Short mmCIF file of C-alpha atoms in Angstrom, two decimals:
data_model
loop_
_atom_site.label_atom_id
_atom_site.label_comp_id
_atom_site.label_asym_id
_atom_site.label_seq_id
_atom_site.Cartn_x
_atom_site.Cartn_y
_atom_site.Cartn_z
CA GLY A 27 -0.45 0.57 0.52
CA ILE A 28 0.66 3.45 0.05
CA TRP A 29 2.19 5.72 3.49
CA LYS A 30 0.40 8.06 4.21
CA THR A 31 1.80 11.04 4.83
CA SER A 32 1.03 14.92 6.30
CA HIS A 33 2.76 17.36 7.19
CA GLN A 34 6.87 17.94 6.16
CA GLY A 35 9.25 17.53 9.04
CA GLN A 36 7.82 15.79 11.84
CA PHE A 37 4.75 13.64 10.88
CA PRO A 38 3.31 9.86 11.12
CA LEU A 39 3.13 7.43 8.08
CA THR A 40 0.81 4.34 7.87
CA GLN A 41 -0.41 2.08 5.45
CA ASN A 42 -4.23 0.52 4.98
CA VAL A 43 -4.50 -3.28 5.33
CA THR A 44 -6.22 -5.95 4.26
CA VAL A 45 -6.87 -8.81 6.44
CA VAL A 46 -8.54 -12.27 5.75
CA GLU A 47 -11.63 -12.19 9.02
CA GLY A 48 -10.21 -15.12 10.95
CA GLY A 49 -6.61 -14.04 10.59
CA THR A 50 -4.71 -11.28 12.38
CA ALA A 51 -3.65 -8.08 10.96
CA ASN A 52 -0.36 -6.12 11.20
CA LEU A 53 -0.84 -1.95 12.13
CA THR A 54 2.44 0.22 11.90
CA CYS A 55 2.70 3.65 12.16
CA ARG A 56 6.30 5.04 10.61
CA VAL A 57 7.51 8.41 12.48
CA ASP A 58 11.22 9.45 10.93
CA GLN A 59 11.98 13.03 12.60
CA ASN A 60 11.30 12.03 15.87
CA ASP A 61 11.88 14.17 18.95
CA ASN A 62 10.52 11.58 22.09
CA THR A 63 6.88 12.62 21.13
CA SER A 64 4.12 9.83 22.17
CA LEU A 65 2.51 7.68 19.38
CA GLN A 66 -1.05 6.33 20.09
CA TRP A 67 -2.69 3.41 18.00
CA SER A 68 -6.60 4.18 18.50
CA ASN A 69 -9.83 1.65 16.77
CA PRO A 70 -12.60 3.63 15.24
CA ALA A 71 -14.91 3.57 17.97
CA GLN A 72 -11.63 6.46 18.79
CA GLN A 73 -10.57 3.49 22.03
CA THR A 74 -7.02 4.20 22.45
CA LEU A 75 -6.09 0.71 22.01
CA TYR A 76 -1.32 1.27 22.34
CA PHE A 77 0.22 4.78 23.77
CA ASP A 78 3.65 3.91 23.19
CA ASP A 79 3.98 0.98 25.07
CA LYS A 80 1.01 0.35 27.29
CA LYS A 81 -1.34 -1.15 26.95
CA ALA A 82 -4.95 0.91 27.11
CA LEU A 83 -7.78 -1.29 26.01
CA ARG A 84 -8.24 -5.09 27.39
CA ASP A 85 -8.62 -7.27 24.34
CA ASN A 86 -6.61 -9.89 24.54
CA ARG A 87 -6.54 -9.72 20.02
CA ILE A 88 -4.59 -6.62 20.00
CA GLU A 89 -0.54 -6.94 20.93
CA LEU A 90 2.20 -5.03 20.90
CA VAL A 91 4.68 -5.75 18.56
CA ARG A 92 7.22 -2.70 18.56
CA ALA A 93 6.98 0.22 20.21
CA SER A 94 10.54 3.16 19.62
CA TRP A 95 10.06 6.68 19.07
CA HIS A 96 10.06 6.04 15.40
CA GLU A 97 7.97 3.62 15.05
CA LEU A 98 4.14 1.48 16.39
CA SER A 99 3.51 -1.42 15.37
CA ILE A 100 0.55 -3.49 17.14
CA SER A 101 -1.16 -6.98 15.34
CA VAL A 102 -4.87 -7.61 16.03
CA SER A 103 -5.26 -11.21 15.49
CA ASP A 104 -8.43 -13.89 14.66
CA VAL A 105 -9.58 -10.62 12.75
CA SER A 106 -14.39 -10.55 12.98
CA LEU A 107 -16.06 -8.52 10.63
CA SER A 108 -16.38 -5.78 13.00
CA ASP A 109 -12.77 -4.87 13.61
CA GLU A 110 -13.39 -3.34 10.13
CA GLY A 111 -12.88 0.11 9.55
CA GLN A 112 -10.27 3.72 10.35
CA TYR A 113 -7.46 3.29 12.44
CA THR A 114 -5.36 6.77 13.72
CA CYS A 115 -2.54 6.71 14.41
CA SER A 116 -1.74 10.39 16.40
CA LEU A 117 1.40 11.66 17.61
CA PHE A 118 1.10 13.66 19.98
CA THR A 119 2.73 17.59 18.82
CA MET A 120 2.16 20.80 18.87
CA PRO A 121 -0.90 20.09 17.48
CA VAL A 122 -0.68 16.57 17.36
CA LYS A 123 -0.02 15.31 14.00
CA THR A 124 -2.24 12.40 12.74
CA SER A 125 -1.92 9.41 10.08
CA LYS A 126 -5.62 6.78 8.81
CA ALA A 127 -4.47 3.51 8.32
CA PHE A 128 -8.49 2.05 7.14
CA LEU A 129 -7.93 -2.36 7.84
CA THR A 130 -10.52 -3.92 5.13
CA VAL A 131 -11.84 -7.35 6.08
CA LEU A 132 -12.70 -9.91 3.71
CA GLY A 133 -15.74 -12.22 4.55
CA VAL A 134 -14.93 -16.09 3.48
CA PRO A 135 -17.12 -17.93 1.53
CA GLU A 136 -18.11 -21.35 2.79
CA LYS A 137 -17.97 -24.59 0.67
CA PRO A 138 -20.83 -24.41 -2.19
CA GLN A 139 -23.11 -26.62 -2.01
CA ILE A 140 -25.03 -28.18 -5.47
CA THR A 141 -29.27 -28.87 -4.80
CA GLY A 142 -31.72 -29.45 -6.82
CA PHE A 143 -29.17 -33.43 -8.87
CA THR A 144 -31.26 -35.98 -8.96
CA SER A 145 -30.04 -39.21 -10.06
CA PRO A 146 -30.80 -40.36 -12.75
CA VAL A 147 -32.43 -38.65 -15.10
CA MET A 148 -33.70 -39.20 -17.88
CA GLU A 149 -33.07 -38.11 -21.68
CA GLY A 150 -34.88 -35.08 -22.79
CA GLU A 151 -36.01 -34.31 -19.17
CA ARG A 152 -34.51 -30.96 -17.85
CA MET A 153 -32.09 -30.43 -14.89
CA GLN A 154 -31.97 -27.12 -12.67
CA LEU A 155 -28.43 -27.86 -10.48
CA THR A 156 -27.86 -24.63 -7.98
CA CYS A 157 -24.63 -23.53 -6.65
CA LYS A 158 -24.83 -21.59 -3.39
CA THR A 159 -22.17 -19.40 -1.08
CA SER A 160 -22.95 -17.85 1.88
CA GLY A 161 -20.55 -15.60 3.47
CA SER A 162 -18.14 -14.14 1.53
CA LYS A 163 -17.35 -9.93 1.54
CA PRO A 164 -17.00 -8.59 -1.75
CA ALA A 165 -20.18 -10.62 -3.02
CA ALA A 166 -17.51 -13.98 -4.51
CA ASP A 167 -18.07 -15.31 -8.04
CA ILE A 168 -19.83 -18.57 -8.68
CA ARG A 169 -18.59 -20.79 -11.90
CA TRP A 170 -20.08 -23.68 -13.94
CA PHE A 171 -18.18 -25.92 -15.25
CA LYS A 172 -19.13 -29.43 -17.38
CA ASN A 173 -16.25 -32.56 -17.80
CA ASP A 174 -13.47 -29.05 -17.53
CA LYS A 175 -15.03 -27.00 -19.44
CA GLU A 176 -17.23 -23.78 -18.89
CA VAL A 177 -20.50 -23.14 -19.02
CA LYS A 178 -21.20 -19.11 -20.07
CA ASP A 179 -25.04 -19.37 -19.93
CA VAL A 180 -26.56 -19.12 -16.01
CA LYS A 181 -28.16 -17.31 -13.63
CA TYR A 182 -26.41 -15.49 -11.04
CA LEU A 183 -28.66 -13.94 -7.69
CA LYS A 184 -26.19 -12.09 -4.27
CA GLU A 185 -28.66 -11.27 -1.09
CA GLU A 186 -27.14 -9.78 2.00
CA ASP A 187 -26.44 -11.48 4.63
CA ALA A 188 -28.61 -11.49 8.25
CA ASN A 189 -24.78 -9.15 9.48
CA ARG A 190 -25.50 -6.01 6.62
CA LYS A 191 -21.76 -7.74 6.00
CA THR A 192 -21.09 -10.39 3.71
CA PHE A 193 -22.81 -12.16 1.46
CA THR A 194 -24.56 -14.89 -0.26
CA VAL A 195 -24.18 -16.18 -4.25
CA SER A 196 -26.15 -18.35 -5.71
CA SER A 197 -26.00 -19.41 -9.85
CA THR A 198 -28.38 -21.70 -10.92
CA LEU A 199 -27.09 -23.98 -14.08
CA ASP A 200 -30.66 -24.89 -16.79
CA PHE A 201 -29.87 -27.95 -19.27
CA LEU A 202 -31.81 -30.87 -20.72
CA ALA A 203 -29.81 -33.95 -20.00
CA ASP A 204 -28.84 -35.38 -23.58
CA ARG A 205 -26.62 -38.84 -23.28
CA SER A 206 -23.37 -37.23 -23.93
CA ASP A 207 -24.06 -35.42 -20.25
CA ASP A 208 -24.32 -39.12 -18.65
CA GLY A 209 -20.66 -39.61 -16.71
CA ALA A 210 -19.74 -35.90 -17.22
CA VAL A 211 -18.61 -34.31 -13.82
CA VAL A 212 -20.57 -30.90 -13.58
CA SER A 213 -18.58 -28.88 -11.05
CA CYS A 214 -19.65 -25.57 -9.46
CA ARG A 215 -16.22 -22.60 -8.66
CA VAL A 216 -16.09 -19.68 -5.87
CA ASP A 217 -13.47 -17.70 -6.49
CA HIS A 218 -12.74 -15.00 -4.25
CA GLU A 219 -9.82 -12.89 -3.12
CA SER A 220 -10.08 -13.98 -0.31
CA LEU A 221 -9.06 -17.79 -0.54
CA ASN A 222 -5.87 -17.07 -2.34
CA SER A 223 -6.13 -17.74 -5.50
CA THR A 224 -7.03 -21.72 -4.48
CA PRO A 225 -11.44 -21.80 -5.16
CA GLN A 226 -13.37 -23.87 -3.79
CA ILE A 227 -14.58 -26.39 -5.79
CA ALA A 228 -18.63 -28.35 -5.03
CA MET A 229 -18.95 -31.33 -7.39
CA GLN A 230 -21.35 -33.79 -8.68
CA VAL A 231 -21.39 -36.92 -11.87
CA LEU A 232 -24.58 -37.24 -13.46
CA GLU A 233 -25.86 -39.97 -14.33
CA ILE A 234 -28.28 -40.02 -17.75
CA HIS A 235 -30.52 -43.27 -18.01
CA TYR A 236 -31.39 -43.12 -22.80
CA THR A 237 -33.35 -45.89 -24.66
CA PRO A 238 -31.18 -48.40 -26.30
CA LEU A 239 -29.35 -46.82 -30.37
CA VAL A 240 -28.66 -50.62 -32.33
CA LYS A 241 -26.60 -50.85 -34.84
CA ILE A 242 -25.37 -54.48 -37.39
CA ILE A 243 -22.67 -55.17 -38.01
CA SER A 244 -21.62 -58.14 -41.23
CA SER A 245 -18.63 -59.77 -41.17
CA ASN A 246 -18.82 -60.11 -44.82
CA SER A 247 -19.47 -58.00 -47.87
CA TRP A 248 -20.21 -59.65 -50.68
CA PRO A 249 -21.88 -62.83 -49.24
CA GLU A 250 -21.86 -66.43 -51.34
CA GLU A 251 -23.68 -69.71 -51.51
CA GLY A 252 -22.32 -71.92 -48.80
CA GLN A 253 -20.84 -68.71 -47.07
CA SER A 254 -20.64 -67.92 -43.37
CA ILE A 255 -21.98 -64.67 -42.23
CA ILE A 256 -21.36 -63.07 -38.05
CA LEU A 257 -23.66 -59.53 -37.68
CA THR A 258 -23.36 -58.06 -34.50
CA CYS A 259 -26.29 -56.51 -33.13
CA GLU A 260 -24.59 -53.10 -31.20
CA SER A 261 -26.54 -52.11 -28.72
CA LYS A 262 -25.89 -48.97 -26.25
CA GLY A 263 -27.66 -47.84 -23.05
CA LYS A 264 -27.90 -46.83 -19.87
CA PRO A 265 -29.67 -48.79 -17.58
CA VAL A 266 -27.32 -51.38 -20.01
CA PRO A 267 -29.86 -53.04 -22.22
CA GLU A 268 -31.30 -56.08 -21.79
CA PRO A 269 -30.02 -59.43 -24.59
CA VAL A 270 -30.91 -58.20 -27.59
CA LEU A 271 -33.96 -60.17 -29.93
CA TRP A 272 -33.06 -61.59 -33.14
CA THR A 273 -35.79 -61.99 -36.29
CA LYS A 274 -36.53 -62.69 -40.07
CA ASP A 275 -38.79 -60.67 -41.85
CA GLY A 276 -40.86 -60.34 -39.05
CA GLY A 277 -40.79 -63.54 -37.41
CA GLU A 278 -38.19 -66.01 -35.22
CA LEU A 279 -35.66 -67.77 -36.81
CA PRO A 280 -36.70 -69.76 -39.46
CA ASP A 281 -33.63 -72.40 -39.38
CA PRO A 282 -31.60 -72.73 -36.08
CA GLU A 283 -30.07 -75.77 -37.30
CA ARG A 284 -27.32 -72.69 -39.31
CA MET A 285 -28.43 -69.78 -37.46
CA VAL A 286 -26.61 -69.16 -33.54
CA VAL A 287 -27.84 -66.73 -31.71
CA ASN A 288 -25.04 -66.62 -28.98
CA GLY A 289 -25.40 -62.86 -27.57
CA ARG A 290 -25.91 -60.60 -29.14
CA VAL A 291 -24.51 -62.20 -32.34
CA LEU A 292 -26.43 -63.92 -35.09
CA SER A 293 -24.18 -67.10 -36.92
CA ILE A 294 -25.64 -68.36 -40.38
CA SER A 295 -23.54 -70.68 -41.71
CA PHE A 296 -23.38 -72.58 -45.47
CA LEU A 297 -26.24 -69.43 -46.73
CA ASN A 298 -28.15 -71.09 -49.19
CA LYS A 299 -30.84 -68.21 -51.39
CA THR A 300 -33.59 -69.37 -49.13
CA ASP A 301 -31.70 -67.07 -45.87
CA ASN A 302 -32.99 -64.04 -47.79
CA GLY A 303 -34.45 -61.54 -46.28
CA THR A 304 -35.08 -58.81 -43.71
CA TYR A 305 -33.28 -59.48 -40.05
CA ARG A 306 -34.14 -57.45 -37.12
CA CYS A 307 -32.09 -56.85 -34.05
CA GLU A 308 -33.94 -54.95 -31.43
CA ALA A 309 -33.27 -53.68 -28.02
CA LYS A 310 -34.81 -52.77 -24.94
CA ASN A 311 -34.29 -51.07 -21.09
CA PRO A 312 -36.73 -49.88 -18.98
CA ILE A 313 -37.37 -46.58 -20.22
CA GLY A 314 -37.32 -48.03 -24.14
CA ARG A 315 -37.34 -50.09 -27.24
CA ASN A 316 -35.41 -49.58 -30.38
CA SER A 317 -34.23 -51.81 -33.61
CA THR A 318 -32.16 -52.09 -37.26
CA GLU A 319 -32.11 -54.01 -40.11
CA TYR A 320 -30.44 -55.63 -42.27
CA VAL A 321 -31.26 -57.09 -45.77
CA LEU A 322 -28.92 -59.81 -46.94
CA ILE A 323 -28.54 -60.57 -50.53
CA VAL A 324 -26.64 -64.55 -50.79
CA HIS A 325 -25.07 -64.66 -53.97
CA ASP A 326 -24.22 -67.24 -56.82
CA PRO A 327 -20.99 -68.25 -56.36
CA ASN A 328 -21.68 -69.50 -60.36
CA ALA A 329 -22.72 -66.16 -61.37
CA LEU A 330 -19.40 -65.72 -63.63
CA ALA A 331 -21.02 -65.73 -66.94
CA GLY A 332 -23.86 -62.88 -65.57
CA GLN A 333 -20.92 -60.59 -64.03
CA THR A 334 -18.75 -60.23 -67.12
CA GLY A 335 -22.20 -60.20 -69.44
CA PRO A 336 -22.88 -56.79 -68.36
CA ASP A 337 -19.12 -56.26 -69.69
CA HIS A 338 -21.25 -57.81 -73.39
CA ALA A 339 -23.67 -54.88 -72.72
CA LEU A 340 -21.47 -52.51 -72.83
CA ILE A 341 -19.78 -53.27 -75.65
CA GLY A 342 -22.54 -54.46 -77.72
CA GLY A 343 -23.97 -50.57 -77.23
CA ILE A 344 -20.56 -49.24 -78.35
CA VAL A 345 -21.28 -50.60 -81.43
CA ALA A 346 -25.06 -50.34 -81.39
CA VAL A 347 -23.50 -46.40 -80.46
CA VAL A 348 -21.04 -46.31 -83.86
CA VAL A 349 -23.50 -48.06 -86.53
CA PHE A 350 -25.81 -45.48 -85.31
CA VAL A 351 -23.50 -42.37 -85.85
CA THR A 352 -22.15 -43.81 -89.18
CA LEU A 353 -24.92 -43.75 -90.33
CA CYS A 354 -26.29 -40.61 -90.22
CA SER A 355 -22.92 -39.21 -91.48
CA ILE A 356 -23.83 -41.05 -94.45
CA ILE A 357 -27.64 -39.75 -95.23
CA LEU A 358 -26.17 -35.59 -93.87
CA LEU A 359 -23.37 -36.01 -96.37
CA GLY A 360 -25.88 -37.72 -99.05
CA ARG A 361 -28.67 -34.63 -98.21
CA TYR A 362 -25.72 -31.94 -98.22
CA LEU A 363 -24.26 -32.67 -102.26
CA ALA A 364 -28.07 -33.49 -103.76
CA ARG A 365 -28.97 -29.68 -102.01
CA HIS A 366 -25.57 -28.42 -104.08
CA LYS A 367 -26.30 -30.34 -107.09
CA GLY A 368 -29.41 -28.01 -107.17
CA THR A 369 -28.08 -25.00 -106.04
CA TYR A 370 -25.21 -26.17 -108.93
CA LEU A 371 -28.40 -26.36 -112.03
CA THR A 372 -30.17 -23.17 -111.05
CA ASN A 373 -27.44 -21.29 -111.97
CA GLU A 374 -27.14 -23.34 -114.70
CA ALA A 375 -30.73 -22.42 -116.13
CA LYS A 376 -31.16 -18.56 -114.03
CA GLY A 377 -27.35 -18.09 -117.30
CA ALA A 378 -30.05 -19.19 -119.49
CA GLU A 379 -31.92 -17.64 -119.56
CA ASP A 380 -30.86 -14.29 -121.71
CA ALA A 381 -26.73 -16.64 -122.87
CA PRO A 382 -26.78 -17.07 -126.53
CA ASP A 383 -26.29 -20.58 -125.79
CA ALA A 384 -24.53 -23.06 -123.53
CA ASP A 385 -20.63 -22.30 -121.62
CA THR A 386 -22.29 -18.32 -122.27
CA ALA A 387 -24.98 -19.48 -119.07
CA ILE A 388 -21.78 -21.24 -117.97
CA ILE A 389 -20.45 -17.85 -118.26
CA ASN A 390 -23.29 -16.02 -117.42
CA ALA A 391 -24.24 -17.62 -114.15
CA GLU A 392 -21.17 -17.59 -112.42
CA GLY A 393 -21.60 -13.19 -112.91
CA SER A 394 -24.91 -13.63 -110.60
CA GLN A 395 -22.77 -16.00 -107.55
CA VAL A 396 -24.64 -13.05 -105.65
CA ASN A 397 -28.05 -13.78 -105.99
CA ALA A 398 -26.86 -17.69 -105.20
CA GLU A 399 -25.77 -17.65 -102.59
CA GLU A 400 -29.29 -15.76 -100.83
CA LYS A 401 -31.12 -18.77 -103.36
CA LYS A 402 -29.19 -21.22 -100.91
CA GLU A 403 -30.05 -19.83 -98.63
CA TYR A 404 -33.66 -19.87 -98.86
CA PHE A 405 -32.87 -23.66 -99.90
CA ILE A 406 -31.40 -25.01 -97.36
#
C-alpha cells in the first residue's frame, strides 16, 4: 500500500491493511524524525489501543509488536468483520498530527453446495442445479464447468446476509439432459480474493438414462452360397440393454440349426438363397426399445458369366452407337451433296435465260453468284 503522510518534518506514516476474517492484521505507524514524542493507535470507535508501549484497551487479541520513538506497531489477531474501519495513529506534537489506516476485512465464502440434483435423470428431462455459498465479502464469483469446460449461460443471484456485511451468492445451471452428459462431471467453482487463488469447488457426476441405440455390423460384405456370415448387434443404452432379440422377416429365425444366436451375435452357416431377407435386431431397457435392420442377399458363386454379362452388353452398346453415328453421317452427307447439285442446276438455268448458248450460260451464272448465295440460304 501507499504510506500516507501529513505535514513536512515530524509526522506519522501509516498503510491501509486488508486481512481475511479470522486472520491477523498488523498496523504499523512510523515516524522518521522524532524528538521523544509519544505515539498512539486508536480504533474506529476512537478508543485508544496503545499509547507508546502501554496497552490501553483490554482485548486479548491486540498485542504490541514494536514500540520505539520511530515506530509503533500492533497486531490484531482473529480479526472479525466488526473490526473493519478506520484506525488512527497520533503523534503528540503541538498540534497533534494524525495518519489514518483503513482496515478491510474480507469475508470468506463457505464451501459451496449444489442443490436440485437427482439421479438418475431421463434423457430430455430438464435439469436445474443451483450452487450456493454464503459469507463472502465482497460478493464471491461463481462459475460452472461441465468436464472442465466452462458453461457460460447461467443465472446469478446476490443477497445480503443478516449481518448486513457479507453476501450469499447463488447460480443456477439450467439444461436438458442428453445421453452425452452421462458420466459428465459438473462442478461449481467459487472464486474470491480471500481464497488465495485456490477456488472452492463442489462437484456432481451426472447419470443420464436413455433408450438403446442399435447398429448391425456384418462380417461379410458379399455373402455367397455355402459361405457363412456373422451379424453383430451393437446396442448402447443406460441402463445396459437386456439381451437382444433377432428376427427374420418379422418372425422367428427359421433354421435354428444353421442360425445360431450367441448374446448379441447371429451366425448363419452354409448360406443359401432361402436365407435372403430382412434380419432385425431389437434391444430394450427400462427406458424404451429400439431396433435396426439388415437386408441379406446371398449371391450365386457360379454366376461368373452373369458378372461378365454387363461387359458384353457394354461392348454391344458401343458398337450400336458407332453404327448409328456412321449411318447418320452418310445420310447427312447425301443430303448435303444433293442440295449443292440443285444449286448448280439453278445457276445454269439462271444464266441460260439471257445467253445464246450453254457456255455463255455458265459464265453468266458465275457472274450472278451473289444472287445464288441468297437462293442457297432459302433452299436450306
